[in-house]
Amino acid sequence: MKSFLDEEHSVEAIVPESDLPKFPQNFSSYWSAEVALLNRNGELIGLWQRGQATDDPERAKQIEGASAEKFELLYDTLASCDLPEIAEGARLVPLRLDMDVAGAVALIPLDGKSIEGEGADLLGTTMESLLYAHYRSMLASEMQVASTEQSYADLEAQNLELRQAYQRLQTLDRLKSDFVANVNHELRTPLTAILGFTELLQLDEDELNEDQTEAIEQIHRKATHLLKLVSKVLVFTETNDERPNLKFSEFDPRELVTSVIEYHKPYADERNIKIRTAGFDADVSKMEADRKKLEAVLDGLIDNAVKFSPDGANVIVMIEATQSSDVVDNAFLAMAESGPSEILIHVTDQGPGFTKDQINEIFTDFHQLDTSSTREHDGLGLGLALAKRVAEQHGGRIMVDSAPGEGAHFVISLPITPPPELRHAPKKKVVIAEESDFIFELVGGFLRDQGYEVISAVDGADARRIALSQPVDLLIMDLRLPDQEGIAFLEELRREQMARSLPIVVVTGIDDEDLHDRAFDQGVVDVLVKPFTREILLECIREPLQTEWEDV
Amino acid sequence: MAEFNHARKEITFKLVYYGPALSGKTTNLQMIHEGAQQKSTGDLMTLNTEGDRTLFFDMLPVRMKTESGFSIRLKLFTVPGQVQHNSTRKIVLRGVDGIVFVADSSAAVSKQNAESFDNLRKNLKEIGRSLAEIPLVVQFNKRDLPDAVPEDMIQKSWGASGIPTTMAVAMKGEGVTETFEALAEQLYDSLDQKYEFARKFNLTRQDFLTAMHANFAPAGGDSESSEARGG
């Protein structure tokens, strides 16, 4: 008997893996039969009549019903059985995957032609392949769906964890900074008293014996040192802020550097270390920077240079005013009138120097090259981290050149006049969550005019995401959000640590005092009923933004 | 970059002595320091290691007055020749107005000369400058070495480049002034071209060069500069 499959049509080739089984054209027409494919649960997954795929729910139900009673038999015997309920000569052939029943095919003769022998076996094999392919594709897509869903869920959970961890860290960091600032303050007060009274005692030198004089001198020296450390920590904490609060003033850098050097001279003299200066006669009489912070930086650099240089060594401190490299291309800019644009302060020592690896580490907070308990030098490990931060906050840099055994050459470059964006405090951020584009543009326009940075949130979820992912100064929201009821949104938002004290102004078209009270219960600054004027809006936001202003 | 102060009639230049390690850059500065009129120079700032190598940089400030009443301030720098101190070399090159490249005449170190010159070119490029726009003089130092590359070979290699070369034995003070004056000429021409120096400041080439010449008479220097010193 000639195979009903053409030579070139292998079973694999006619079974598309990803599709539901399609009965091969030449195959069923040959048999003039009705063929039904059932899965392992006895559900009909394909029906063909005379080779045509058929969608006949009635017939399907019929076949399913008749087959259902036989499935147990199929499972027991793994052999085919008759389906007399459907038609004479109809049979149900089990389809196997491995040694299990994976489903069955119902072979129903039409026109009284029975399906038997080799033809039935071949049909069975083909159908097995079809079924197998069907399962495979079903399984694959189920697995895919499951894994995609799983990975979404995982990602979301991870995101949440990360966000929470980030918030926790931010809170902790802020608490830490606050704590350090408080401790600092608490330390300064008694220290000032210690220094003051010590100085008083020193005035009565005549009444003290030599040991006592020496002791008081020691107390004074150590207390001064402690006070400096405390100040340095304070400056460091201040620069730690995401928005550095630089207080710019104009001063003579030469005078600043000289005063720092003067402070270190006695200690350097003790060890016969010469602090030499260069470039102080040059025309660098003016610069604009945060003097206090720069002083702390220079103090750290010169302190290190002296501390790590061997006795009798030289420390060179040099000031240079140059043109930063980005303007030299243009000779006109470099001409007389423009003058130099940056100040370079070099501090060079003859200490032990650094290896390349060490250079990568020394600008890290609290980093000290020698952390052993027997380390030769004291200090907090803040100096260079502070220097880097302050330089960068001023729009400058710190650079170092060094090799082991060859000392170190630190250079801070600072713009003589700070870039305008630094001179002003960073823009306040206002998030507007408002359904109406028109109102958004209007309110946004008012605020931008006032120099605020305006961020648009399309709905509650968006507003929440923005408010929790970055420092925001004010949220202006409509009580009717596209995705959420306003009060519910507020309640939810206030449960977040980061948004607990976020100033919120509510705008609403609903003039309902009850509703407004519920908003006030959530600690909103004000409720503005539309329509409102520009003056009313600005008046209303002025206070929340101003209060924060002073806090910074 | 040269700093001009119209009101005070003052000009400040930054000149850098570049070159491979131990080629004699610091020696050049020391000679200038010793030979210059005492009141016109400040301290020579230097950090040396035991091996006489410069750590990071030397700096010599020099002040002088021209006949027509201009103050010229010079900041003379050397850079460390050692390969590893490239960041300092780059920093020192910032705002440079003129360069003396001090090469070691010894045939044995011609490779180091070439590497250092390449390094100069590269560093200038990185800070947005180029050799073409900066006055440059190449000094072949240590002419008294037995394996010194012959002068005609140097002329052959460098003649076509248009870059002035000078011969020196800096340790004995020979050639230090010539080198400096060769640079001063280049410096004046370049500034005049860029900024219309002569027109704006009414400072002539002669005036400028005479002032330079008068101030630099290195110890053991040639007779010409001793004459100029008197005038």
Short mmCIF file of C-alpha atoms in Angstrom, two decimals, chain A residues 477-481 484-495 504 506 508 510 512-524 527:
data_model
loop_
_atom_site.label_atom_id
_atom_site.label_comp_id
_atom_site.label_asym_id
_atom_site.label_seq_id
_atom_site.Cartn_x
_atom_site.Cartn_y
_atom_site.Cartn_z
CA MET A 477 -1.86 68.00 42.73
CA ASP A 478 -5.43 67.85 41.58
CA LEU A 479 -7.75 65.87 43.82
CA ARG A 480 -8.99 64.10 40.74
CA LEU A 481 -6.16 62.05 39.31
CA GLN A 484 -6.64 57.31 41.72
CA GLU A 485 -8.87 59.22 44.07
CA GLY A 486 -6.92 62.15 45.50
CA ILE A 487 -7.42 61.56 49.22
CA ALA A 488 -6.53 57.87 48.88
CA PHE A 489 -3.45 58.90 46.97
CA LEU A 490 -2.49 61.33 49.74
CA GLU A 491 -2.95 58.70 52.44
CA GLU A 492 -0.80 56.27 50.54
CA LEU A 493 1.89 58.83 49.81
CA ARG A 494 2.11 59.97 53.42
CA ARG A 495 2.87 56.44 54.53
CA ILE A 504 1.69 69.49 49.12
CA VAL A 506 -4.05 70.70 46.44
CA THR A 508 -9.46 71.20 42.94
CA ILE A 510 -14.74 70.77 43.82
CA ASP A 512 -16.61 70.93 49.14
CA GLU A 513 -15.35 71.80 52.60
CA ASP A 514 -15.61 68.22 53.79
CA LEU A 515 -13.33 67.10 51.03
CA HIS A 516 -10.96 69.95 51.71
CA ASP A 517 -10.82 69.02 55.38
CA ARG A 518 -9.92 65.48 54.48
CA ALA A 519 -7.07 66.82 52.41
CA PHE A 520 -5.96 69.05 55.30
CA ASP A 521 -6.00 65.94 57.49
CA GLN A 522 -3.23 64.64 55.29
CA GLY A 523 -1.14 67.66 56.13
CA VAL A 524 -1.46 69.56 52.89
CA VAL A 527 -6.35 73.73 49.09
#
